[in-house]
Amino acid sequence: METMSWNQQIVKKNNKALVLQLMMEKEPISRADIAQVSGLHKATVSSLVNELLEEELIFESGPGESSGGRRPVILHFNKAAGYAIGIDIGVNYVLCVLTDLKGNILIEKNQSVNRTPYPFIMKIVQNMIQSLMDEMPHSRYGIVGIGVGVPGIVNKEGSILLAPNLGWTNIQLKKDLEELFHVPVIIENEANAGAVGEQQFGAGQDHQNIIYVSAGIGIGVGIILNKELYQGKNGFSGEMGHMIINLNGKPCSCGSRGCWEAYASENALLEMANQDSLESLIRLAEIRDEPALNIFDEIGKYLGYGINNIINTFNPDQVIIGNRLALAKEWIEQPIRTTIEKHTLTYHQSEMQLDFSKLEKYSTALGVTAFVVDSFIKEDSKTS
Ligand SMILES: [Zn+2]
């Protein structure tokens, strides 16, 4: 093989990632169509496709060999070439999934937790990953990476600077997992990951500007603008759970007062209800228990006030409500909609869609696997 300059190698790597990305999105697809959509030369596509075939990242099928010996022309992305692990660390649960390279869940592990010291959660996460690895099917690349969503402030290097509802500061989860499992690890804020999960696989697939409201024990927001996750300068965007909606209001886990999440989160709900779980409150609402219905109505209104502020600020196409409180959709949807109708600027309401998460509890876990696969395709696209 002729030697390439560094620049040529970069171009080739990028082209290869582009071809693989296209195959993932548009398969089944022919070589000619890849050339047309990507704008690359047919000869370039052909040589990249040959490498990808050798690497088993794609495979061929089609009409089969004709009498003239023509090669089958249809190409498929090999979603089983490897697997990704996605983990969602909540304040009261840990969820872990194994997916193929197209985000289909093969195996999941789920555990409720009632305390969150880092060593305790780390042990649960480690055991879950290990058992997924033991149970997963054989594949060429095995685990291509692990993604973790956490309810906290994560910098672009993957350090968890602060997760107030977990009681964590300066946690090096990425480093710890990489040392244990020797695969690339990506840590993301759970709301950012949830937004990407819904955009790629769920309720947000047809929209450009999406605000994902992750309403769990705390509230976080993931912002997608022009189809891209908006992360801010350091990756800290979307901490709207701490926008102040009540001067001198209730104290919040962040140390301030009057934050939105002190009024509209699962935590706020449990405080008001004097119940030990969202599930038990839902059971009461199902039998039309008046106090339970009133509490959901109140929480819905408070969610609506915050969402009003968000819609007036971003003029999004879509707001998606996800995480634990989406389980109570039946009782919180109407008060949310009524609050928005009453308060949000009319211009901003037109053509704005309010939806609930389609992936339900999987938004964050699937979102982090999307990051993992994306990075595998870009970085990996095997140097040869
Ligand atoms: Zn706060």
CSV table of N, CA and C in Angstrom, one decimal, residues 142-287:
chain,number,residue,atom,x,y,z
A,142,GLY,N,-17.0,-6.8,20.3
A,142,GLY,CA,-17.4,-6.9,21.7
A,142,GLY,C,-18.0,-5.5,22.1
A,143,ILE,N,-17.7,-5.1,23.4
A,143,ILE,CA,-18.2,-3.9,23.9
A,143,ILE,C,-17.4,-2.7,23.3
A,144,VAL,N,-18.1,-1.8,22.5
A,144,VAL,CA,-17.4,-0.7,21.8
A,144,VAL,C,-17.3,0.5,22.8
A,145,GLY,N,-18.0,0.5,23.9
A,145,GLY,CA,-17.9,1.6,24.8
A,145,GLY,C,-19.0,1.5,25.8
A,146,ILE,N,-18.9,2.3,26.9
A,146,ILE,CA,-19.9,2.4,27.9
A,146,ILE,C,-20.2,3.8,28.1
A,147,GLY,N,-21.5,4.1,28.1
A,147,GLY,CA,-22.0,5.5,28.3
A,147,GLY,C,-22.8,5.5,29.6
A,148,VAL,N,-22.6,6.6,30.4
A,148,VAL,CA,-23.3,6.8,31.7
A,148,VAL,C,-23.9,8.1,31.7
A,149,GLY,N,-25.2,8.2,32.1
A,149,GLY,CA,-25.9,9.4,32.3
A,149,GLY,C,-26.1,9.6,33.8
A,150,VAL,N,-25.7,10.8,34.3
A,150,VAL,CA,-25.9,11.1,35.7
A,150,VAL,C,-26.6,12.5,35.9
A,151,PRO,N,-27.4,12.6,37.0
A,151,PRO,CA,-28.1,13.8,37.2
A,151,PRO,C,-27.1,14.8,37.9
A,152,GLY,N,-26.3,15.4,37.1
A,152,GLY,CA,-25.3,16.4,37.7
A,152,GLY,C,-24.6,17.1,36.6
A,153,ILE,N,-23.6,17.9,37.1
A,153,ILE,CA,-22.8,18.8,36.2
A,153,ILE,C,-21.6,18.0,35.8
A,154,VAL,N,-21.5,17.7,34.5
A,154,VAL,CA,-20.4,16.9,34.0
A,154,VAL,C,-19.6,17.8,33.0
A,155,ASN,N,-18.2,17.8,33.2
A,155,ASN,CA,-17.5,18.7,32.3
A,155,ASN,C,-17.1,17.9,31.0
A,156,LYS,N,-16.6,18.5,30.0
A,156,LYS,CA,-16.3,17.9,28.7
A,156,LYS,C,-15.3,16.7,28.8
A,157,GLU,N,-14.5,16.7,29.9
A,157,GLU,CA,-13.6,15.6,30.1
A,157,GLU,C,-14.2,14.4,30.8
A,158,GLY,N,-15.5,14.6,31.2
A,158,GLY,CA,-16.2,13.4,31.8
A,158,GLY,C,-16.1,13.4,33.3
A,159,SER,N,-15.6,14.4,33.9
A,159,SER,CA,-15.6,14.4,35.4
A,159,SER,C,-17.0,14.9,35.9
A,160,ILE,N,-17.5,14.3,36.9
A,160,ILE,CA,-18.7,14.7,37.5
A,160,ILE,C,-18.4,15.7,38.6
A,161,LEU,N,-18.6,17.0,38.3
A,161,LEU,CA,-18.1,18.0,39.2
A,161,LEU,C,-19.1,18.1,40.4
A,162,LEU,N,-20.4,18.0,40.1
A,162,LEU,CA,-21.3,18.1,41.2
A,162,LEU,C,-22.6,17.4,40.8
A,163,ALA,N,-23.1,16.5,41.7
A,163,ALA,CA,-24.4,15.9,41.5
A,163,ALA,C,-25.2,16.1,42.8
A,164,PRO,N,-25.8,17.2,43.0
A,164,PRO,CA,-26.3,17.5,44.4
A,164,PRO,C,-27.3,16.5,44.9
A,165,ASN,N,-28.2,15.9,44.0
A,165,ASN,CA,-29.2,14.9,44.5
A,165,ASN,C,-28.6,13.6,44.8
A,166,LEU,N,-27.3,13.3,44.3
A,166,LEU,CA,-26.7,12.1,44.6
A,166,LEU,C,-25.7,12.3,45.8
A,167,GLY,N,-25.4,13.6,46.1
A,167,GLY,CA,-24.4,13.9,47.1
A,167,GLY,C,-23.0,13.7,46.6
A,168,TRP,N,-22.7,13.9,45.3
A,168,TRP,CA,-21.4,13.6,44.8
A,168,TRP,C,-20.7,14.9,44.4
A,169,THR,N,-19.4,15.0,44.7
A,169,THR,CA,-18.6,16.1,44.1
A,169,THR,C,-17.3,15.5,43.6
A,170,ASN,N,-16.9,16.1,42.5
A,170,ASN,CA,-15.6,15.6,41.9
A,170,ASN,C,-15.4,14.1,41.8
A,171,ILE,N,-16.3,13.5,41.1
A,171,ILE,CA,-16.3,12.0,41.0
A,171,ILE,C,-15.7,11.6,39.6
A,172,GLN,N,-14.7,10.8,39.6
A,172,GLN,CA,-14.0,10.4,38.4
A,172,GLN,C,-14.5,9.0,37.9
A,173,LEU,N,-15.8,9.0,37.6
A,173,LEU,CA,-16.4,7.7,37.2
A,173,LEU,C,-15.8,7.2,35.9
A,174,LYS,N,-15.5,8.1,34.9
A,174,LYS,CA,-15.0,7.7,33.6
A,174,LYS,C,-13.7,7.0,33.8
A,175,LYS,N,-12.8,7.6,34.6
A,175,LYS,CA,-11.5,7.0,34.8
A,175,LYS,C,-11.6,5.6,35.6
A,176,ASP,N,-12.5,5.6,36.5
A,176,ASP,CA,-12.7,4.3,37.3
A,176,ASP,C,-13.2,3.2,36.4
A,177,LEU,N,-14.2,3.5,35.6
A,177,LEU,CA,-14.7,2.5,34.7
A,177,LEU,C,-13.8,2.1,33.6
A,178,GLU,N,-13.0,3.0,33.1
A,178,GLU,CA,-12.0,2.7,32.0
A,178,GLU,C,-10.9,1.7,32.6
A,179,GLU,N,-10.5,2.0,33.9
A,179,GLU,CA,-9.5,1.1,34.5
A,179,GLU,C,-10.1,-0.3,34.7
A,180,LEU,N,-11.3,-0.4,35.0
A,180,LEU,CA,-11.9,-1.7,35.3
A,180,LEU,C,-12.2,-2.5,34.0
A,181,PHE,N,-12.7,-1.8,33.0
A,181,PHE,CA,-13.2,-2.5,31.8
A,181,PHE,C,-12.4,-2.3,30.5
A,182,HIS,N,-11.5,-1.4,30.5
A,182,HIS,CA,-10.6,-1.2,29.3
A,182,HIS,C,-11.4,-1.0,28.0
A,183,VAL,N,-12.5,-0.2,28.1
A,183,VAL,CA,-13.2,0.2,26.9
A,183,VAL,C,-13.4,1.7,27.1
A,184,PRO,N,-13.7,2.5,26.0
A,184,PRO,CA,-13.9,3.9,26.1
A,184,PRO,C,-15.2,4.2,26.9
A,185,VAL,N,-15.2,5.2,27.8
A,185,VAL,CA,-16.3,5.5,28.6
A,185,VAL,C,-16.7,6.9,28.4
A,186,ILE,N,-18.0,7.2,28.2
A,186,ILE,CA,-18.5,8.5,28.1
A,186,ILE,C,-19.5,8.8,29.2
A,187,ILE,N,-19.3,10.0,29.9
A,187,ILE,CA,-20.2,10.4,30.9
A,187,ILE,C,-20.9,11.6,30.4
A,188,GLU,N,-22.2,11.6,30.6
A,188,GLU,CA,-23.0,12.8,30.2
A,188,GLU,C,-24.1,13.1,31.3
A,189,ASN,N,-24.4,14.4,31.3
A,189,ASN,CA,-25.6,14.8,32.1
A,189,ASN,C,-26.8,14.0,31.6
A,190,GLU,N,-27.6,13.5,32.5
A,190,GLU,CA,-28.7,12.6,32.1
A,190,GLU,C,-29.8,13.3,31.3
A,191,ALA,N,-30.0,14.6,31.4
A,191,ALA,CA,-31.0,15.3,30.6
A,191,ALA,C,-30.5,15.5,29.2
A,192,ASN,N,-29.2,15.8,29.1
A,192,ASN,CA,-28.6,15.9,27.7
A,192,ASN,C,-28.7,14.6,27.0
A,193,ALA,N,-28.4,13.5,27.7
A,193,ALA,CA,-28.4,12.2,27.1
A,193,ALA,C,-29.9,11.9,26.8
A,194,GLY,N,-30.8,12.2,27.6
A,194,GLY,CA,-32.2,11.9,27.4
A,194,GLY,C,-32.7,12.6,26.1
A,195,ALA,N,-32.3,13.9,26.0
A,195,ALA,CA,-32.7,14.6,24.8
A,195,ALA,C,-32.2,13.9,23.5
A,196,VAL,N,-30.9,13.5,23.6
A,196,VAL,CA,-30.4,12.8,22.4
A,196,VAL,C,-31.1,11.5,22.1
A,197,GLY,N,-31.4,10.8,23.2
A,197,GLY,CA,-32.1,9.5,23.1
A,197,GLY,C,-33.4,9.7,22.4
A,198,GLU,N,-34.2,10.7,22.8
A,198,GLU,CA,-35.5,10.9,22.3
A,198,GLU,C,-35.4,11.4,20.8
A,199,GLN,N,-34.3,12.2,20.5
A,199,GLN,CA,-34.1,12.7,19.2
A,199,GLN,C,-33.8,11.6,18.2
A,200,GLN,N,-33.0,10.7,18.7
A,200,GLN,CA,-32.5,9.6,17.7
A,200,GLN,C,-33.5,8.5,17.6
A,201,PHE,N,-34.1,8.1,18.8
A,201,PHE,CA,-34.9,6.9,18.7
A,201,PHE,C,-36.4,7.1,19.2
A,202,GLY,N,-36.7,8.3,19.7
A,202,GLY,CA,-38.0,8.4,20.3
A,202,GLY,C,-38.9,9.5,19.8
A,203,ALA,N,-39.5,10.3,20.7
A,203,ALA,CA,-40.5,11.3,20.3
A,203,ALA,C,-40.0,12.5,19.4
A,204,GLY,N,-38.7,12.7,19.4
A,204,GLY,CA,-38.1,13.9,18.8
A,204,GLY,C,-37.6,13.7,17.4
A,205,GLN,N,-37.8,12.5,16.8
A,205,GLN,CA,-37.2,12.2,15.5
A,205,GLN,C,-37.5,13.1,14.4
A,206,ASP,N,-38.7,13.8,14.4
A,206,ASP,CA,-39.0,14.7,13.3
A,206,ASP,C,-38.8,16.2,13.6
A,207,HIS,N,-38.1,16.5,14.7
A,207,HIS,CA,-38.0,17.9,15.0
A,207,HIS,C,-36.6,18.4,15.1
A,208,GLN,N,-36.4,19.7,14.9
A,208,GLN,CA,-35.1,20.4,14.8
A,208,GLN,C,-34.7,21.0,16.1
A,209,ASN,N,-35.7,21.6,16.8
A,209,ASN,CA,-35.4,22.4,18.0
A,209,ASN,C,-36.2,21.8,19.2
A,210,ILE,N,-35.5,21.0,20.0
A,210,ILE,CA,-36.2,20.2,21.0
A,210,ILE,C,-35.7,20.6,22.4
A,211,ILE,N,-36.7,20.8,23.3
A,211,ILE,CA,-36.3,20.9,24.7
A,211,ILE,C,-36.8,19.7,25.4
A,212,TYR,N,-35.9,19.0,26.0
A,212,TYR,CA,-36.3,17.8,26.8
A,212,TYR,C,-36.2,18.1,28.3
A,213,VAL,N,-37.4,17.9,28.9
A,213,VAL,CA,-37.4,18.2,30.4
A,213,VAL,C,-37.4,16.9,31.1
A,214,SER,N,-36.3,16.6,31.8
A,214,SER,CA,-36.2,15.4,32.5
A,214,SER,C,-36.7,15.7,34.0
A,215,ALA,N,-37.9,15.2,34.3
A,215,ALA,CA,-38.4,15.4,35.6
A,215,ALA,C,-38.4,14.2,36.4
A,216,GLY,N,-37.4,14.1,37.3
A,216,GLY,CA,-37.2,13.0,38.2
A,216,GLY,C,-37.1,13.6,39.6
A,217,ILE,N,-36.3,13.0,40.5
A,217,ILE,CA,-36.1,13.6,41.8
A,217,ILE,C,-35.6,15.0,41.7
A,218,GLY,N,-34.8,15.3,40.7
A,218,GLY,CA,-34.5,16.7,40.4
A,218,GLY,C,-35.1,17.0,39.0
A,219,ILE,N,-34.8,18.2,38.4
A,219,ILE,CA,-35.2,18.5,37.1
A,219,ILE,C,-34.0,19.0,36.3
A,220,GLY,N,-33.8,18.4,35.1
A,220,GLY,CA,-32.7,18.8,34.2
A,220,GLY,C,-33.3,19.0,32.9
A,221,VAL,N,-32.7,19.8,32.0
A,221,VAL,CA,-33.2,20.1,30.7
A,221,VAL,C,-32.1,19.8,29.7
A,222,GLY,N,-32.4,19.1,28.6
A,222,GLY,CA,-31.5,18.9,27.5
A,222,GLY,C,-32.0,19.8,26.3
A,223,ILE,N,-31.1,20.5,25.7
A,223,ILE,CA,-31.4,21.5,24.7
A,223,ILE,C,-30.9,21.0,23.3
A,224,ILE,N,-31.8,20.8,22.3
A,224,ILE,CA,-31.3,20.5,21.0
A,224,ILE,C,-31.7,21.6,20.1
A,225,LEU,N,-30.7,22.3,19.5
A,225,LEU,CA,-30.9,23.4,18.6
A,225,LEU,C,-30.4,23.0,17.2
A,226,ASN,N,-31.3,23.1,16.2
A,226,ASN,CA,-30.9,22.8,14.8
A,226,ASN,C,-30.3,21.4,14.8
A,227,LYS,N,-30.9,20.5,15.5
A,227,LYS,CA,-30.6,19.0,15.5
A,227,LYS,C,-29.3,18.7,16.3
A,228,GLU,N,-28.6,19.7,16.9
A,228,GLU,CA,-27.4,19.5,17.6
A,228,GLU,C,-27.7,19.7,19.1
A,229,LEU,N,-27.1,18.9,20.0
A,229,LEU,CA,-27.2,19.1,21.4
A,229,LEU,C,-26.4,20.4,21.7
A,230,TYR,N,-27.0,21.3,22.4
A,230,TYR,CA,-26.3,22.5,22.9
A,230,TYR,C,-25.8,22.3,24.2
A,231,GLN,N,-24.4,22.2,24.3
A,231,GLN,CA,-23.8,21.9,25.6
A,231,GLN,C,-23.3,23.1,26.4
A,232,GLY,N,-23.2,24.2,25.7
A,232,GLY,CA,-22.6,25.4,26.4
A,232,GLY,C,-21.1,25.3,26.4
A,233,LYS,N,-20.5,26.4,27.0
A,233,LYS,CA,-19.0,26.5,26.9
A,233,LYS,C,-18.3,25.2,27.5
A,234,ASN,N,-18.8,24.8,28.7
A,234,ASN,CA,-18.1,23.7,29.4
A,234,ASN,C,-18.9,22.4,29.5
A,235,GLY,N,-20.1,22.4,28.8
A,235,GLY,CA,-20.9,21.2,28.9
A,235,GLY,C,-22.0,21.3,30.0
A,236,PHE,N,-22.1,22.5,30.6
A,236,PHE,CA,-23.0,22.7,31.7
A,236,PHE,C,-24.4,23.2,31.4
A,237,SER,N,-24.8,23.3,30.2
A,237,SER,CA,-26.1,23.9,29.8
A,237,SER,C,-27.2,23.1,30.4
A,238,GLY,N,-28.4,23.8,30.5
A,238,GLY,CA,-29.6,23.1,30.8
A,238,GLY,C,-29.9,22.9,32.3
A,239,GLU,N,-29.2,23.6,33.2
A,239,GLU,CA,-29.6,23.4,34.6
A,239,GLU,C,-30.8,24.2,35.0
A,240,MET,N,-31.8,24.1,34.2
A,240,MET,CA,-33.0,24.9,34.4
A,240,MET,C,-33.8,24.5,35.6
A,241,GLY,N,-33.5,23.3,36.2
A,241,GLY,CA,-34.2,22.9,37.5
A,241,GLY,C,-33.9,23.9,38.5
A,242,HIS,N,-32.8,24.7,38.3
A,242,HIS,CA,-32.4,25.7,39.3
A,242,HIS,C,-32.7,27.1,38.9
A,243,MET,N,-33.6,27.3,37.9
A,243,MET,CA,-34.1,28.6,37.7
A,243,MET,C,-35.1,28.9,38.8
A,244,ILE,N,-35.0,30.2,39.3
A,244,ILE,CA,-35.7,30.5,40.5
A,244,ILE,C,-37.1,31.0,40.1
A,245,ILE,N,-38.1,30.3,40.6
A,245,ILE,CA,-39.5,30.7,40.3
A,245,ILE,C,-40.2,31.3,41.5
A,246,ASN,N,-39.6,31.3,42.6
A,246,ASN,CA,-40.2,31.9,43.8
A,246,ASN,C,-39.2,32.6,44.7
A,247,LEU,N,-39.2,33.9,44.8
A,247,LEU,CA,-38.2,34.6,45.6
A,247,LEU,C,-38.4,34.2,47.0
A,248,ASN,N,-37.3,33.9,47.7
A,248,ASN,CA,-37.3,33.5,49.1
A,248,ASN,C,-38.1,32.2,49.3
A,249,GLY,N,-38.1,31.4,48.3
A,249,GLY,CA,-39.0,30.2,48.3
A,249,GLY,C,-38.3,29.0,49.1
A,250,LYS,N,-38.8,27.8,48.8
A,250,LYS,CA,-38.3,26.6,49.5
A,250,LYS,C,-36.8,26.4,49.2
A,251,PRO,N,-36.1,25.9,50.2
A,251,PRO,CA,-34.7,25.6,50.0
A,251,PRO,C,-34.5,24.5,49.0
A,252,CYS,N,-33.4,24.5,48.2
A,252,CYS,CA,-33.1,23.5,47.2
A,252,CYS,C,-31.8,22.8,47.5
A,253,SER,N,-31.7,21.6,46.9
A,253,SER,CA,-30.4,20.8,47.1
A,253,SER,C,-29.2,21.6,46.6
A,254,CYS,N,-29.4,22.6,45.8
A,254,CYS,CA,-28.2,23.3,45.2
A,254,CYS,C,-27.7,24.3,46.2
A,255,GLY,N,-28.5,24.6,47.3
A,255,GLY,CA,-28.0,25.6,48.2
A,255,GLY,C,-28.8,26.9,48.1
A,256,SER,N,-29.5,27.0,47.0
A,256,SER,CA,-30.3,28.3,46.8
A,256,SER,C,-31.7,28.0,47.3
A,257,ARG,N,-32.6,29.0,46.9
A,257,ARG,CA,-34.0,28.9,47.3
A,257,ARG,C,-34.9,29.2,46.2
A,258,GLY,N,-36.1,28.6,46.2
A,258,GLY,CA,-37.1,28.9,45.2
A,258,GLY,C,-36.9,28.3,43.9
A,259,CYS,N,-36.0,27.3,43.7
A,259,CYS,CA,-35.7,26.7,42.4
A,259,CYS,C,-36.9,25.9,41.9
A,260,TRP,N,-37.0,25.9,40.6
A,260,TRP,CA,-38.1,25.2,39.9
A,260,TRP,C,-38.2,23.7,40.4
A,261,GLU,N,-37.1,23.0,40.6
A,261,GLU,CA,-37.2,21.6,41.0
A,261,GLU,C,-37.7,21.5,42.4
A,262,ALA,N,-37.6,22.5,43.2
A,262,ALA,CA,-38.1,22.4,44.6
A,262,ALA,C,-39.7,22.4,44.6
A,263,TYR,N,-40.3,22.7,43.4
A,263,TYR,CA,-41.7,22.8,43.3
A,263,TYR,C,-42.3,21.8,42.4
A,264,ALA,N,-41.5,21.3,41.4
A,264,ALA,CA,-42.1,20.5,40.3
A,264,ALA,C,-41.5,19.2,40.0
A,265,SER,N,-40.7,18.7,41.0
A,265,SER,CA,-39.9,17.5,40.7
A,265,SER,C,-40.6,16.3,41.5
A,266,GLU,N,-40.1,15.1,41.3
A,266,GLU,CA,-40.6,14.0,42.0
A,266,GLU,C,-40.4,14.2,43.5
A,267,ASN,N,-39.3,14.8,43.8
A,267,ASN,CA,-39.0,15.1,45.2
A,267,ASN,C,-40.1,16.0,45.9
A,268,ALA,N,-40.4,17.0,45.1
A,268,ALA,CA,-41.4,18.0,45.6
A,268,ALA,C,-42.8,17.2,45.8
A,269,LEU,N,-43.0,16.4,44.8
A,269,LEU,CA,-44.3,15.6,44.9
A,269,LEU,C,-44.3,14.7,46.1
A,270,LEU,N,-43.2,14.0,46.4
A,270,LEU,CA,-43.2,13.1,47.6
A,270,LEU,C,-43.3,13.9,48.9
A,271,GLU,N,-42.7,15.1,48.9
A,271,GLU,CA,-42.8,15.9,50.1
A,271,GLU,C,-44.3,16.3,50.4
A,272,MET,N,-44.9,16.7,49.3
A,272,MET,CA,-46.3,17.2,49.4
A,272,MET,C,-47.2,16.0,49.8
A,273,ALA,N,-46.9,14.9,49.3
A,273,ALA,CA,-47.8,13.7,49.4
A,273,ALA,C,-47.6,12.9,50.7
A,274,ASN,N,-46.4,13.1,51.3
A,274,ASN,CA,-46.2,12.3,52.4
A,274,ASN,C,-46.2,10.8,52.1
A,275,GLN,N,-45.8,10.5,50.9
A,275,GLN,CA,-45.8,9.1,50.4
A,275,GLN,C,-44.4,8.7,50.2
A,276,ASP,N,-44.1,7.4,50.1
A,276,ASP,CA,-42.7,7.0,50.0
A,276,ASP,C,-42.3,6.8,48.5
A,277,SER,N,-43.3,6.7,47.6
A,277,SER,CA,-42.8,6.5,46.2
A,277,SER,C,-43.9,7.1,45.2
A,278,LEU,N,-43.4,7.4,44.1
A,278,LEU,CA,-44.2,7.9,43.0
A,278,LEU,C,-45.3,6.8,42.6
A,279,GLU,N,-44.8,5.6,42.6
A,279,GLU,CA,-45.7,4.5,42.3
A,279,GLU,C,-46.9,4.4,43.2
A,280,SER,N,-46.6,4.6,44.5
A,280,SER,CA,-47.8,4.4,45.5
A,280,SER,C,-48.7,5.6,45.3
A,281,LEU,N,-48.2,6.8,44.9
A,281,LEU,CA,-49.1,7.9,44.6
A,281,LEU,C,-49.9,7.7,43.4
A,282,ILE,N,-49.3,7.0,42.4
A,282,ILE,CA,-50.0,6.7,41.1
A,282,ILE,C,-51.1,5.7,41.4
A,283,ARG,N,-50.8,4.7,42.3
A,283,ARG,CA,-51.9,3.8,42.6
A,283,ARG,C,-53.1,4.5,43.3
A,284,LEU,N,-52.8,5.5,44.1
A,284,LEU,CA,-53.9,6.3,44.7
A,284,LEU,C,-54.7,7.0,43.6
A,285,ALA,N,-54.0,7.6,42.7
A,285,ALA,CA,-54.6,8.4,41.7
A,285,ALA,C,-55.5,7.5,40.8
A,286,GLU,N,-55.1,6.3,40.6
A,286,GLU,CA,-55.8,5.3,39.8
A,286,GLU,C,-57.2,5.0,40.4
A,287,ILE,N,-57.3,5.1,41.7
A,287,ILE,CA,-58.6,4.9,42.4
A,287,ILE,C,-59.2,6.2,42.7
